[in-house]
Short mmCIF file of C-alpha atoms and ligand atoms in Angstrom, two decimals:
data_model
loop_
_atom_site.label_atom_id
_atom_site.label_comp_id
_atom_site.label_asym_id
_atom_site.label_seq_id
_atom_site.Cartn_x
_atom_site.Cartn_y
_atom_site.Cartn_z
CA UNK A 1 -49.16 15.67 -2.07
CA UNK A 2 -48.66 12.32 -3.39
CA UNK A 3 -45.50 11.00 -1.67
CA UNK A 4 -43.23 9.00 -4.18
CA UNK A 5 -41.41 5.65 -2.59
CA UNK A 6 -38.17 4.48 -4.36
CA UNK A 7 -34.63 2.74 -4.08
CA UNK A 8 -32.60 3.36 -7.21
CA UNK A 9 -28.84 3.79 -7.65
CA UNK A 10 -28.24 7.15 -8.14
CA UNK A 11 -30.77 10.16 -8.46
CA UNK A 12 -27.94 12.09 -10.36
CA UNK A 13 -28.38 9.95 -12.80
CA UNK A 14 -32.08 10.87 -13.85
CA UNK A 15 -31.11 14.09 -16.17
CA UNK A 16 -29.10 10.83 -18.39
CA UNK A 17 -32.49 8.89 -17.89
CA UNK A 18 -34.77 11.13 -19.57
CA UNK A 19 -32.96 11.68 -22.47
CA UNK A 20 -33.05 7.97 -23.06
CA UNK A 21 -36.17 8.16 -22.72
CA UNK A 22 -37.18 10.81 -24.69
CA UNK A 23 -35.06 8.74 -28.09
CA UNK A 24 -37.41 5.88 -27.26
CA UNK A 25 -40.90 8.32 -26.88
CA UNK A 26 -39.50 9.37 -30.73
CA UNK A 27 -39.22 5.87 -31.56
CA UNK A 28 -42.06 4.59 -30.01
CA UNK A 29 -45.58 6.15 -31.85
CA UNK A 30 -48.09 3.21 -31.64
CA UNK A 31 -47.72 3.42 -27.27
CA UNK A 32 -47.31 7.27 -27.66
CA UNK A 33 -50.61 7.37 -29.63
CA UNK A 34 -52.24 5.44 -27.18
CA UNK A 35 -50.85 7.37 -24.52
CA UNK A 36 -52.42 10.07 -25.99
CA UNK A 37 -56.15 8.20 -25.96
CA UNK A 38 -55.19 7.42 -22.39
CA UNK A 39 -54.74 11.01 -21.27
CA UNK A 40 -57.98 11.93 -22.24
CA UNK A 41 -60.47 8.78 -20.89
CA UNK A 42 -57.83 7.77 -17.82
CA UNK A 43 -58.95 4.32 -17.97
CA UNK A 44 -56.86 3.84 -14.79
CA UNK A 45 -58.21 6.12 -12.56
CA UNK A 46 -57.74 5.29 -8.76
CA UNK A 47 -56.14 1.97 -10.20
CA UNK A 48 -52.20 0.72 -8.86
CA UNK A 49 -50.46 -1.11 -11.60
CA UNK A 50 -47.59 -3.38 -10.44
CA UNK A 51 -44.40 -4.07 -12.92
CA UNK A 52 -41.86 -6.04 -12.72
CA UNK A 53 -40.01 -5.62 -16.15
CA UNK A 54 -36.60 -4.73 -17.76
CA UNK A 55 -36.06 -1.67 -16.62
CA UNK A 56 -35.17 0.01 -19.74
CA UNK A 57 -35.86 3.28 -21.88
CA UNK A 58 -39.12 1.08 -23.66
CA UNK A 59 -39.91 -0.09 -20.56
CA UNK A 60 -40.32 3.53 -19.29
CA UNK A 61 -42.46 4.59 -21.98
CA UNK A 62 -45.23 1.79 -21.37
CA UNK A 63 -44.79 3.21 -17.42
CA UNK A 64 -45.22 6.29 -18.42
CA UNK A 65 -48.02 5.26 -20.11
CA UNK A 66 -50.06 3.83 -17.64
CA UNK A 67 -49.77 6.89 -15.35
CA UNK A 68 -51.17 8.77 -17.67
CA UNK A 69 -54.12 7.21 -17.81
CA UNK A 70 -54.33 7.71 -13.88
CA UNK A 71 -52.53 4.71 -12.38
CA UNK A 72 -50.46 4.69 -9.69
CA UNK A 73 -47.78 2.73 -10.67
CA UNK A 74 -44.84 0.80 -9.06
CA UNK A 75 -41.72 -1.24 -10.77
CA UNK A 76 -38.94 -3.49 -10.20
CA UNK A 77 -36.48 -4.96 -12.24
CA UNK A 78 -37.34 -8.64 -14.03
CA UNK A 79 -33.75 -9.45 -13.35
CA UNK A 80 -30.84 -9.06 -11.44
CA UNK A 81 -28.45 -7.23 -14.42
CA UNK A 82 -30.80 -5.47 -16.82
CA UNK A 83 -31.64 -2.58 -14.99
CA UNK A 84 -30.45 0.83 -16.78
CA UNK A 85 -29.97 2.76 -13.66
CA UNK A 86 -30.35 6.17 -15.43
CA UNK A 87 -33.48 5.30 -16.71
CA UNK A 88 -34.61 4.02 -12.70
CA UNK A 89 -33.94 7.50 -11.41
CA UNK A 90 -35.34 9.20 -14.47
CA UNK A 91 -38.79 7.27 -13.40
CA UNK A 92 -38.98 8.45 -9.91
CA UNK A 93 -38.20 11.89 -11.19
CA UNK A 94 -41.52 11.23 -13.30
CA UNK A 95 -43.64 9.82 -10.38
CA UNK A 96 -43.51 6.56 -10.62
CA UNK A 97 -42.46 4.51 -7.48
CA UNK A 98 -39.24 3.16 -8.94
CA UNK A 99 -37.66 -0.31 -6.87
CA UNK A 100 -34.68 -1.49 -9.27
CA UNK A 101 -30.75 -1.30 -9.59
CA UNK A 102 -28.39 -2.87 -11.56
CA UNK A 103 -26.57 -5.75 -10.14
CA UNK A 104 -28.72 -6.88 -7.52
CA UNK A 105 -28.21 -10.24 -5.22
CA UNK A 106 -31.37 -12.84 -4.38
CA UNK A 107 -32.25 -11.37 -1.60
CA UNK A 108 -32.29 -7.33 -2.87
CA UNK A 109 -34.10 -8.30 -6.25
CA UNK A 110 -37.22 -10.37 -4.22
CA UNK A 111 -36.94 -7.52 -1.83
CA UNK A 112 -37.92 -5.29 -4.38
CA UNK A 113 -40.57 -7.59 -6.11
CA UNK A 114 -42.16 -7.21 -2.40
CA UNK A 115 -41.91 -3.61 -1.92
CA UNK A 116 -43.84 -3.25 -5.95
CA UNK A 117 -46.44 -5.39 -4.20
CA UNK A 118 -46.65 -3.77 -1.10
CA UNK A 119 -49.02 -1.21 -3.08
CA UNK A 120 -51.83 -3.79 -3.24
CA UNK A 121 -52.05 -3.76 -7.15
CA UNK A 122 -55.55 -4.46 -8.78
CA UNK A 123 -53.44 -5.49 -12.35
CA UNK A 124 -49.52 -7.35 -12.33
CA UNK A 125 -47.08 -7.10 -15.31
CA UNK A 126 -45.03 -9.75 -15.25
CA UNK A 127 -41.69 -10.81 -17.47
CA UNK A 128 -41.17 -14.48 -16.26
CA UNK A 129 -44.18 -14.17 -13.89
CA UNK A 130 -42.20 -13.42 -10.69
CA UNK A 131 -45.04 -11.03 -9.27
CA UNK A 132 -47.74 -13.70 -10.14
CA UNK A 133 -45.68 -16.04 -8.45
CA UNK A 134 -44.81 -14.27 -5.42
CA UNK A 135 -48.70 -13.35 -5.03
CA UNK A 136 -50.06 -17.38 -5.22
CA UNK A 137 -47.06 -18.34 -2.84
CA UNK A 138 -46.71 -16.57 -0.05
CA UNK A 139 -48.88 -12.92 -0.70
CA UNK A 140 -51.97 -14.56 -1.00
CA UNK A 141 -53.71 -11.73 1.04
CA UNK A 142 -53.43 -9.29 -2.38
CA UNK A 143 -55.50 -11.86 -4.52
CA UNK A 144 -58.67 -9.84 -3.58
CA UNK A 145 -57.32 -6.81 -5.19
CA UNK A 146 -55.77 -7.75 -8.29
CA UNK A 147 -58.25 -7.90 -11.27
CA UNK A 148 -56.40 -9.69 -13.84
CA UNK A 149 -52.21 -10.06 -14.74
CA UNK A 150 -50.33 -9.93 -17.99
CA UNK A 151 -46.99 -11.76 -18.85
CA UNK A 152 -44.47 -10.45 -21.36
CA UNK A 153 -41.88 -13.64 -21.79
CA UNK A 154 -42.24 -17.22 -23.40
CA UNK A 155 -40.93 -18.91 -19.82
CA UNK A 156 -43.25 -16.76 -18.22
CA UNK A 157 -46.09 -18.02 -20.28
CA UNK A 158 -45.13 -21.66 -19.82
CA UNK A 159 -45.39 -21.20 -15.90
CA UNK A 160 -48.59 -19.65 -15.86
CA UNK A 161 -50.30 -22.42 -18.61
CA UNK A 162 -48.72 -24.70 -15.81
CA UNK A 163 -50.12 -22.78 -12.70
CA UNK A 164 -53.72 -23.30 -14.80
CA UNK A 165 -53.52 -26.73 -15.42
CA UNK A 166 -52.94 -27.59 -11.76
CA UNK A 167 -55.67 -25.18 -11.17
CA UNK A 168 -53.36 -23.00 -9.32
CA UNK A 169 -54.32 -19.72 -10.76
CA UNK A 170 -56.39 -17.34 -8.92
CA UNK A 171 -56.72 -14.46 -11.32
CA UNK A 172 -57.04 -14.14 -15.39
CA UNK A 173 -54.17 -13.33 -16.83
CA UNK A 174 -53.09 -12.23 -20.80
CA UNK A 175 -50.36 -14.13 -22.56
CA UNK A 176 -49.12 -10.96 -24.02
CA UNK A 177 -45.78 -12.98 -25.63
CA UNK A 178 -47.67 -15.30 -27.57
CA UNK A 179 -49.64 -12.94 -29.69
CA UNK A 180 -48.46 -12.26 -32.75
CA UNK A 181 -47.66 -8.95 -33.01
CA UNK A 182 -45.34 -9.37 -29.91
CA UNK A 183 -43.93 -12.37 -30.28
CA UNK A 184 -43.37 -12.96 -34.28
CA UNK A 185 -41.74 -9.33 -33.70
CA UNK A 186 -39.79 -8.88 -30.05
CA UNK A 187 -38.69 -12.11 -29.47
CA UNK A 188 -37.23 -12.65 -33.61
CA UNK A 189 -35.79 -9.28 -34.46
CA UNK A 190 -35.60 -7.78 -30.96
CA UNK A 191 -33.80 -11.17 -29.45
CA UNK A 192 -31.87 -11.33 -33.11
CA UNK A 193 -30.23 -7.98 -32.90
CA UNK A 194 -30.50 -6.88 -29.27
CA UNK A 195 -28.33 -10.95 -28.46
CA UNK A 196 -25.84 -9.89 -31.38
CA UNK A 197 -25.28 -5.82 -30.03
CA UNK A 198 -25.18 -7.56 -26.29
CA UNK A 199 -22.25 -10.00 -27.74
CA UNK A 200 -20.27 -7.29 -29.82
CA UNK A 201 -20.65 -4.84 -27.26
CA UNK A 202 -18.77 -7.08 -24.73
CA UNK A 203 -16.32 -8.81 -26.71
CA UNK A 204 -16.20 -6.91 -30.01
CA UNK A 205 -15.37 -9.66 -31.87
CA UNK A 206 -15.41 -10.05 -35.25
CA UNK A 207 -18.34 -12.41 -36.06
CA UNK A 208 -17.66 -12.54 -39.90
CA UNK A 209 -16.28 -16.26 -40.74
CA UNK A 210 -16.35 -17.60 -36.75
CA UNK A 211 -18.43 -21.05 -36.03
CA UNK A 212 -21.84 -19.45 -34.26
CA UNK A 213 -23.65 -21.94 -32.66
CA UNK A 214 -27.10 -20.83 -31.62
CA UNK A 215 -29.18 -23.28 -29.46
CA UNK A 216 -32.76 -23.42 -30.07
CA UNK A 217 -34.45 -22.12 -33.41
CA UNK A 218 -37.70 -21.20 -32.28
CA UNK A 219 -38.63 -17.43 -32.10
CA UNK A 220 -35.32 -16.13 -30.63
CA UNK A 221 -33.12 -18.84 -31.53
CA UNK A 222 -34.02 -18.22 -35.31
CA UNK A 223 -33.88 -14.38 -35.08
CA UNK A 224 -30.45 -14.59 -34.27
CA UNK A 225 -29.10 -17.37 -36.29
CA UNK A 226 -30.45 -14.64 -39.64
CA UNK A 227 -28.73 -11.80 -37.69
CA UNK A 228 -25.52 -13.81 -37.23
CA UNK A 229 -25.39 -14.99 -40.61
CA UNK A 230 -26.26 -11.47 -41.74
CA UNK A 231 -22.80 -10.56 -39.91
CA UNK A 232 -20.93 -13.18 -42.18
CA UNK A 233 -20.60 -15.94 -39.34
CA UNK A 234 -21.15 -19.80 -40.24
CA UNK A 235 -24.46 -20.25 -38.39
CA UNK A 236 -24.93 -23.55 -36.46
CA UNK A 237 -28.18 -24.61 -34.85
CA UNK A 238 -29.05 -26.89 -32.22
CA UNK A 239 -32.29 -28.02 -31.78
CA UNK A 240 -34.35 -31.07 -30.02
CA UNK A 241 -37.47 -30.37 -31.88
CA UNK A 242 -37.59 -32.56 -35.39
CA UNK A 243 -40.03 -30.04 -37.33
CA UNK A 244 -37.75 -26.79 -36.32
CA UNK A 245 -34.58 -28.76 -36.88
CA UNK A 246 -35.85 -29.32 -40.46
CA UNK A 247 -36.56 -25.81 -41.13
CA UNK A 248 -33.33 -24.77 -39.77
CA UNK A 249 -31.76 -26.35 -42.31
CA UNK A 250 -34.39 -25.76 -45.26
CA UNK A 251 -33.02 -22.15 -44.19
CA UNK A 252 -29.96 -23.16 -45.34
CA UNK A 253 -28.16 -23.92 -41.53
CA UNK A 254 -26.15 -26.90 -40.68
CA UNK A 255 -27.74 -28.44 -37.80
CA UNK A 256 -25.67 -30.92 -35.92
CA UNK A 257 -25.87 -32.07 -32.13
CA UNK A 258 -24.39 -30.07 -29.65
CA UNK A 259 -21.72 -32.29 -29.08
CA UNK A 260 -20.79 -32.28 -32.58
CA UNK A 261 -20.88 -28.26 -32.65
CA UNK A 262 -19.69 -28.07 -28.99
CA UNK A 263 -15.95 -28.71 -30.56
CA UNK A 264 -15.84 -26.67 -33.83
CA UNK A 265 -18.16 -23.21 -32.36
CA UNK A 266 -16.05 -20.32 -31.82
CA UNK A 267 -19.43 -18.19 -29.80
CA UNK A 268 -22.07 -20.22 -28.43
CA UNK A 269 -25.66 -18.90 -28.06
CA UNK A 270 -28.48 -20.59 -26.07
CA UNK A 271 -32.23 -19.35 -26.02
CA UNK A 272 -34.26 -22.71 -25.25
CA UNK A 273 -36.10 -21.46 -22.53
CA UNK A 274 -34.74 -24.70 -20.63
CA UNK A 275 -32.15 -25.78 -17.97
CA UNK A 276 -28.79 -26.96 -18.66
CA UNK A 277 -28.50 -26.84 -22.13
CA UNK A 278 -24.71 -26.51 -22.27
CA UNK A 279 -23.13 -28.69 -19.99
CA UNK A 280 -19.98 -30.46 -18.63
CA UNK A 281 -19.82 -33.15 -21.93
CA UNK A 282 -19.89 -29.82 -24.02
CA UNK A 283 -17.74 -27.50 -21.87
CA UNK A 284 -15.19 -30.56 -22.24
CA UNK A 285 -14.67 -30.60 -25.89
CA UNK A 286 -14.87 -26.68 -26.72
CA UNK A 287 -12.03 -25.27 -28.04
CA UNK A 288 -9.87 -22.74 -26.43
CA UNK A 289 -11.26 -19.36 -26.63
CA UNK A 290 -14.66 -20.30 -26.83
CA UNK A 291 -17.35 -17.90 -25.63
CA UNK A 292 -20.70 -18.26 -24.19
CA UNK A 293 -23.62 -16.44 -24.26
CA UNK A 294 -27.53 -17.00 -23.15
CA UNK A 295 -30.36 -15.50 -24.35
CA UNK A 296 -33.63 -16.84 -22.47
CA UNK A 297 -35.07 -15.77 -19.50
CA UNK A 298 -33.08 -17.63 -16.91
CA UNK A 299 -29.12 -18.16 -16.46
CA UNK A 300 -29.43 -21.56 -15.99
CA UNK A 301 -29.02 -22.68 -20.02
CA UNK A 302 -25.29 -22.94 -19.56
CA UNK A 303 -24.72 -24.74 -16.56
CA UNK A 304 -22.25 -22.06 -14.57
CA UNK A 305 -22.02 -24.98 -11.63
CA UNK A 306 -20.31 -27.41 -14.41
CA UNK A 307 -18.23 -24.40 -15.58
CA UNK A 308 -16.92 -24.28 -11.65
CA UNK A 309 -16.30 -28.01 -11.80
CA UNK A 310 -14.31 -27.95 -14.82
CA UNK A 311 -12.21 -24.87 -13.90
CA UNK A 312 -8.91 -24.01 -11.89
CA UNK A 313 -9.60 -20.41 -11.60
CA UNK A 314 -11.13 -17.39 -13.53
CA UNK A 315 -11.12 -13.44 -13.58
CA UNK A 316 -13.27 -10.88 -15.17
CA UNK A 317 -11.28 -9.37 -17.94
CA UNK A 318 -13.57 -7.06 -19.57
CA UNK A 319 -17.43 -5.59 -18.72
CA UNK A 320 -19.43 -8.55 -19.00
CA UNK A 321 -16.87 -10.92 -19.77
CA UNK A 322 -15.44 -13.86 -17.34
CA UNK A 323 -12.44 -15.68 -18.34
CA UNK A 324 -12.47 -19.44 -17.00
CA UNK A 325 -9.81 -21.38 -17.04
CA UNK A 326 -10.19 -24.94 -17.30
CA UNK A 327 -8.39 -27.49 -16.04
CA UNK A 328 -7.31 -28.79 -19.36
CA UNK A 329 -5.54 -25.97 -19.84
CA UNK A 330 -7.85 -24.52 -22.42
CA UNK A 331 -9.67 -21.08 -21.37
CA UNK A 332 -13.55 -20.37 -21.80
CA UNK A 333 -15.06 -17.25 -21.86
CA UNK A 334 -18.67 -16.61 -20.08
CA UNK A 335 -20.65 -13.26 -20.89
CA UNK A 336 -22.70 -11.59 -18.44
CA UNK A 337 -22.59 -13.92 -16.07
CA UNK A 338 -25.25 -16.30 -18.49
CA UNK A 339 -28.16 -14.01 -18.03
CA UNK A 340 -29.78 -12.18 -20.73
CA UNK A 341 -26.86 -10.96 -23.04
CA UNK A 342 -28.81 -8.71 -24.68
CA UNK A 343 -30.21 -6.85 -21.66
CA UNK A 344 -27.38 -7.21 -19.23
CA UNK A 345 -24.40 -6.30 -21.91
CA UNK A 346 -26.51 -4.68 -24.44
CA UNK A 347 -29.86 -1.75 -24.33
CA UNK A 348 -32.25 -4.74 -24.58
CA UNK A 349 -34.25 -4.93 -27.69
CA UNK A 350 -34.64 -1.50 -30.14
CA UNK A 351 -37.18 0.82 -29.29
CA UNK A 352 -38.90 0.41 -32.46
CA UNK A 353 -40.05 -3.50 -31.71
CA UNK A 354 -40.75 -2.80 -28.34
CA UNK A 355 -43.34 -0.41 -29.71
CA UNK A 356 -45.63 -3.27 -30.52
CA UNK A 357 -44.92 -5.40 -27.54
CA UNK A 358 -45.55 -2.51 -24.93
CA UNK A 359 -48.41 -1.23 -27.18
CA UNK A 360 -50.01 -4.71 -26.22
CA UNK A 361 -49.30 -4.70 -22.72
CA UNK A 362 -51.18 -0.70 -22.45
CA UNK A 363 -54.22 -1.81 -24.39
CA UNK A 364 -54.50 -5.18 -22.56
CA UNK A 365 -54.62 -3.24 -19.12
CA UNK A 366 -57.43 -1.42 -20.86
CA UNK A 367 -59.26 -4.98 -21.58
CA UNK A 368 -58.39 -5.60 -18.00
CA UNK A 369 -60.46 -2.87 -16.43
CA UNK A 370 -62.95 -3.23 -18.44
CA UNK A 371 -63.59 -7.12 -18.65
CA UNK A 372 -62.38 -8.53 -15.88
CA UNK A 373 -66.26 -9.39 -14.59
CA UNK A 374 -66.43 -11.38 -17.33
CA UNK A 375 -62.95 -13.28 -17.79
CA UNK A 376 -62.28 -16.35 -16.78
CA UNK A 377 -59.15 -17.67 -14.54
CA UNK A 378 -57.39 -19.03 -16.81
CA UNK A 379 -54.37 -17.93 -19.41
CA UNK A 380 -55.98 -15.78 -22.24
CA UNK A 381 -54.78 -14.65 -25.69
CA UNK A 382 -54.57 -10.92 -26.66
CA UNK A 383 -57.81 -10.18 -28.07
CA UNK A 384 -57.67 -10.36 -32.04
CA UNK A 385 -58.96 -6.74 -32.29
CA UNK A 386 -56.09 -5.48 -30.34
CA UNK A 387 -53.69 -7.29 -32.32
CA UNK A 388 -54.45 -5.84 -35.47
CA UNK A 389 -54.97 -2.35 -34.07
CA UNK A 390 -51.62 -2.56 -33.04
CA UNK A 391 -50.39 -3.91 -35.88
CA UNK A 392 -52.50 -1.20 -38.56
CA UNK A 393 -51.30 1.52 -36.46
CA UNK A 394 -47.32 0.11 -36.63
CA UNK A 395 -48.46 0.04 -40.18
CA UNK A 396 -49.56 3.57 -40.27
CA UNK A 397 -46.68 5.27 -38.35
CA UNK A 398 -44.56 3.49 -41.00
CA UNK A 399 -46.61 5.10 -43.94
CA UNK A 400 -47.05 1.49 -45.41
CA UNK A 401 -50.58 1.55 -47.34
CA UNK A 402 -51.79 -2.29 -47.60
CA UNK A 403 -54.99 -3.14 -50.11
CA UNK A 404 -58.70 -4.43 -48.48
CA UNK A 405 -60.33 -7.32 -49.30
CA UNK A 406 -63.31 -6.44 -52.08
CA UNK A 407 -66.63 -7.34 -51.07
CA UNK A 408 -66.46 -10.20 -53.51
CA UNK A 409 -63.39 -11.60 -52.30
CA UNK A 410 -64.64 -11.72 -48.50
CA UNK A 411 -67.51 -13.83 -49.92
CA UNK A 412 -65.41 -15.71 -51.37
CA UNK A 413 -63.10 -16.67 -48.98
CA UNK A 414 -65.86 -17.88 -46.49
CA UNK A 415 -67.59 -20.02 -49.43
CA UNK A 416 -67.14 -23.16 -50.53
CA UNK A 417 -69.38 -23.43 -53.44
CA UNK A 418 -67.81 -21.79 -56.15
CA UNK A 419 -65.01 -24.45 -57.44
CA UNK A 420 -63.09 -23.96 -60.65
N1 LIG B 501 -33.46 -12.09 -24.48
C1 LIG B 501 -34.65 -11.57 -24.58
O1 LIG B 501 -34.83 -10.36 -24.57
C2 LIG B 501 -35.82 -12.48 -24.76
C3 LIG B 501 -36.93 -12.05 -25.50
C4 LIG B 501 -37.99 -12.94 -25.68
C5 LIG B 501 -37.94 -14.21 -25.11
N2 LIG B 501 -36.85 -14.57 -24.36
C6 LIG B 501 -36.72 -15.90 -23.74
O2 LIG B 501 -36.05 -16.73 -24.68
C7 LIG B 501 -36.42 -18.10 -24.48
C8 LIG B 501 -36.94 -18.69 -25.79
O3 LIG B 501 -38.13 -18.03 -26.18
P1 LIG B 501 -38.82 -18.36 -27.60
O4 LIG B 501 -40.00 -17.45 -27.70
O5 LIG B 501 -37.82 -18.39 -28.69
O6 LIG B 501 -39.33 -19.85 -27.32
P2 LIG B 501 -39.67 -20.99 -28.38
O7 LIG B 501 -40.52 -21.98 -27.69
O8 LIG B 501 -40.15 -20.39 -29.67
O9 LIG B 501 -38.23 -21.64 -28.70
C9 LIG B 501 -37.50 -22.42 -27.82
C10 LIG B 501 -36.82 -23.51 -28.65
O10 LIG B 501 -35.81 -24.12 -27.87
C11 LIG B 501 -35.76 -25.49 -28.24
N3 LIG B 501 -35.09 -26.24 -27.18
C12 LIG B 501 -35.56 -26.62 -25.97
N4 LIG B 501 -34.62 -27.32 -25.30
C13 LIG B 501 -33.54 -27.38 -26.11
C14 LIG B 501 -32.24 -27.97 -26.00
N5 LIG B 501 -31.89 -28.65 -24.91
N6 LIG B 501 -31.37 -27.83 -27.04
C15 LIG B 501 -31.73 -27.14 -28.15
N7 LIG B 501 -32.94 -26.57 -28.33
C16 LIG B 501 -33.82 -26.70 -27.32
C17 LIG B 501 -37.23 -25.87 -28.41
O11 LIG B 501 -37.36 -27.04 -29.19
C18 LIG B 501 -37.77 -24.61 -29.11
O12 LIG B 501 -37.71 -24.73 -30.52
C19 LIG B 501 -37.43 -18.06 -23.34
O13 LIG B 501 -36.77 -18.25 -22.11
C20 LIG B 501 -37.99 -16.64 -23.41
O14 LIG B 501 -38.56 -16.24 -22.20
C21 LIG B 501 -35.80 -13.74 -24.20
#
């Protein structure tokens, strides 16, 4: 009998888990296809896959996934809040060896990345490449087993790229966040809805005709500046990039400096992907009643440690909500303790885009197994054929029909001596 390790919250909470899961398997029918191919070929046979993800109702369904096609398969958290303890206990029920609650300090949540490796996995999934990490730093006895990595999350990516150009990498891995149908996808309408729902959720404020200042318009900064502005808010971005800046506001947003923005916004959104984007200037010159939300992978875009400094006190005065107030008598208010709004006050992003993302992450797995001979260390892209599957079967489960190119067309497109 196969013995099942775990540490979750609450085991009575695992009936609650698996109906959450079963909404997303409904919602979900590009993985559950594949799932489907898997249980009949078990690419994974005698294989351990290691997680460390979001563990949400999506997140089970990829799990779920893999240990159908014959992995064993073991999974922490990706962060500290955005564990959905239901959906923890719901795993173990379903065999998987389960190391994540909500709420965890430093020392439980790398205590559980340690236990996931502690199964000597032959293929990592990472979201902001803590597993990765944890092997090339001080684990460096698993290298031999692991046969290639994936990593779901921009920051994630930009470690690993970094890792490879210092020649720090030891195994291939898959940039599953950059490829298009992830990343065009997850990180613009998942981050655009999932950062809005984690927002209402904890304040339930009403967004229509407030100042919404959303730091960063790249992928997720731009998905929810359109999802603000579809609430009615006054959309302001903040950006240090000319070329996005200019688009922003070719979109029709006023884009100002921060400082300029700090003292009009009424909610404040950051998703940069970088350190100490709101700070002590800023903090200074908000007015009162300001809240403050993050959206990228770390909590360290609002600077909580200048938040301390500028404060005489604070309480929590709602889920997810902590009221600071400042020393010039004005009061701020800080969701979620700056991590991941969307996960850690909100579900995390709609089943429906995770579809594609997770879709991604099975079929790369696949590649894994099957190329890794043959790949080189270094950070890879999704393969272009897996891409498109994904994307024609999203496509299909829709029932959107889209045309072919005619023979004469294809020519034509790869000519160049037919002019006009
Ligand atoms: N919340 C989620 O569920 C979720 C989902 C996907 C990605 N993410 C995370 O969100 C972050 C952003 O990801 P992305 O894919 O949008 O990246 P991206 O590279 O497309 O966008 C980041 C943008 O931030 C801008 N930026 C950097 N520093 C800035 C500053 N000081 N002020 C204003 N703008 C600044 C950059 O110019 C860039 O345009 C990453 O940390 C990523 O891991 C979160």
């Amino acid at each position: 009998m196969i013995v099942i390790e775990y540490k979750v919250k609450d085991m009575s909470l695992s009936e609650q888990g698996l109906l959450k899961i079963e909404w997303a398997e409904k919602h979900m029918p590009v993985l559950m296809s594949i799932r489907k191919e898997f249980e009949k070929i078990k690419p994974f046979k005698g294989l351990t896959i290691a997680a460390c993800l979001h563990v949400t109702k999506e997140t089970a369904v990829l799990v779920k996934t893999l240990k159908s096609g014959g992995a064993t398969v073991t999974l922490c958290g990706s962060n500290p809040l955005s564990t959905q303890d239901d959906v923890a206990a719901a795993l173990v029920k379903e065999g998987v060896n389960v190391f994540a609650w909500k709420g965890q300090n430093n020392e439980e949540y790398y205590w559980c990345v340690n236990k996931v490796l502690d199964f000597k996995p032959n293929v990592t999934l990472d979201d902001g490449a803590d597993l990765i990490s944890m092997i090339h730093n001080k684990r460096q006895d698993l290298l031999k087993n692991v046969l290639g990595g994936q990593e779901e999350t921009t920051t994630g990516v930009i470690r690993l790229r970094a890792m490879a150009k210092d020649n720090a990498l030891k195994y291939p891995v898959i940039a599953v966040n950059d490829t298009p149908t992830k990343r065009m996808f997850d990180n613009v309408y998942g981050t655009g809805q999932s950062t809005i729902d984690g927002i209402l959720r904890s304040t339930n404020l009403m967004l229509a005709g407030k100042n919404f200042v959303v730091c960063s318009y790249g992928y997720c900064g731009s998905g929810i500046a359109e999802r603000a502005r579809g609430m009615g808010a006054n959309v302001i971005v903040v950006e240090v990039e000319p070329i996005k800046a200019l688009k922003a506001v070719m979109d029709g947003y006023k884009v100002m400096s921060l400082k300029e923005a700090a003292r009009i916004g009424d909610v404040f959104v950051t998703s940069t992907g970088n350190k100490n984007v709101i700070r002590k200037e800023h903090i200074e010159l908000m007015k009162d009643g300001a809240v403050l939300a993050n959206s990228g992978h770390f909590n360290v875009e609002i600077c909580i440690p200048d938040i301390e400094i500028l404060s005489k006190g604070k309480r929590r005065i709602r889920d997810n909500v902590e009221e600071y107030m400042l020393n010039n008598g004005k009061k701020i208010y800080l969701l979620a303790e700056g991590r991941l709004v969307n996960l850690a006050a909100a579900e995390g992003h709609p089943s429906e885009v995770m579809d594609m993302s997770f879709a991604n992450q099975a079929l790369c797995c696949e590649y894994i197994v099957k190329n890794h001979k043959k790949m080189e260390i270094k950070v890879h892209d999704v393969p272009k054929e897996i891409d498109d599957k994904v994307a024609r079967l999203k496509l299909v489960s829709m029932g959107v029909e889209i045309d072919e190119l005619t023979a004469e067309q294809e020519k034509y497109l790869k000519s160049w001596e037919e002019g006009t």
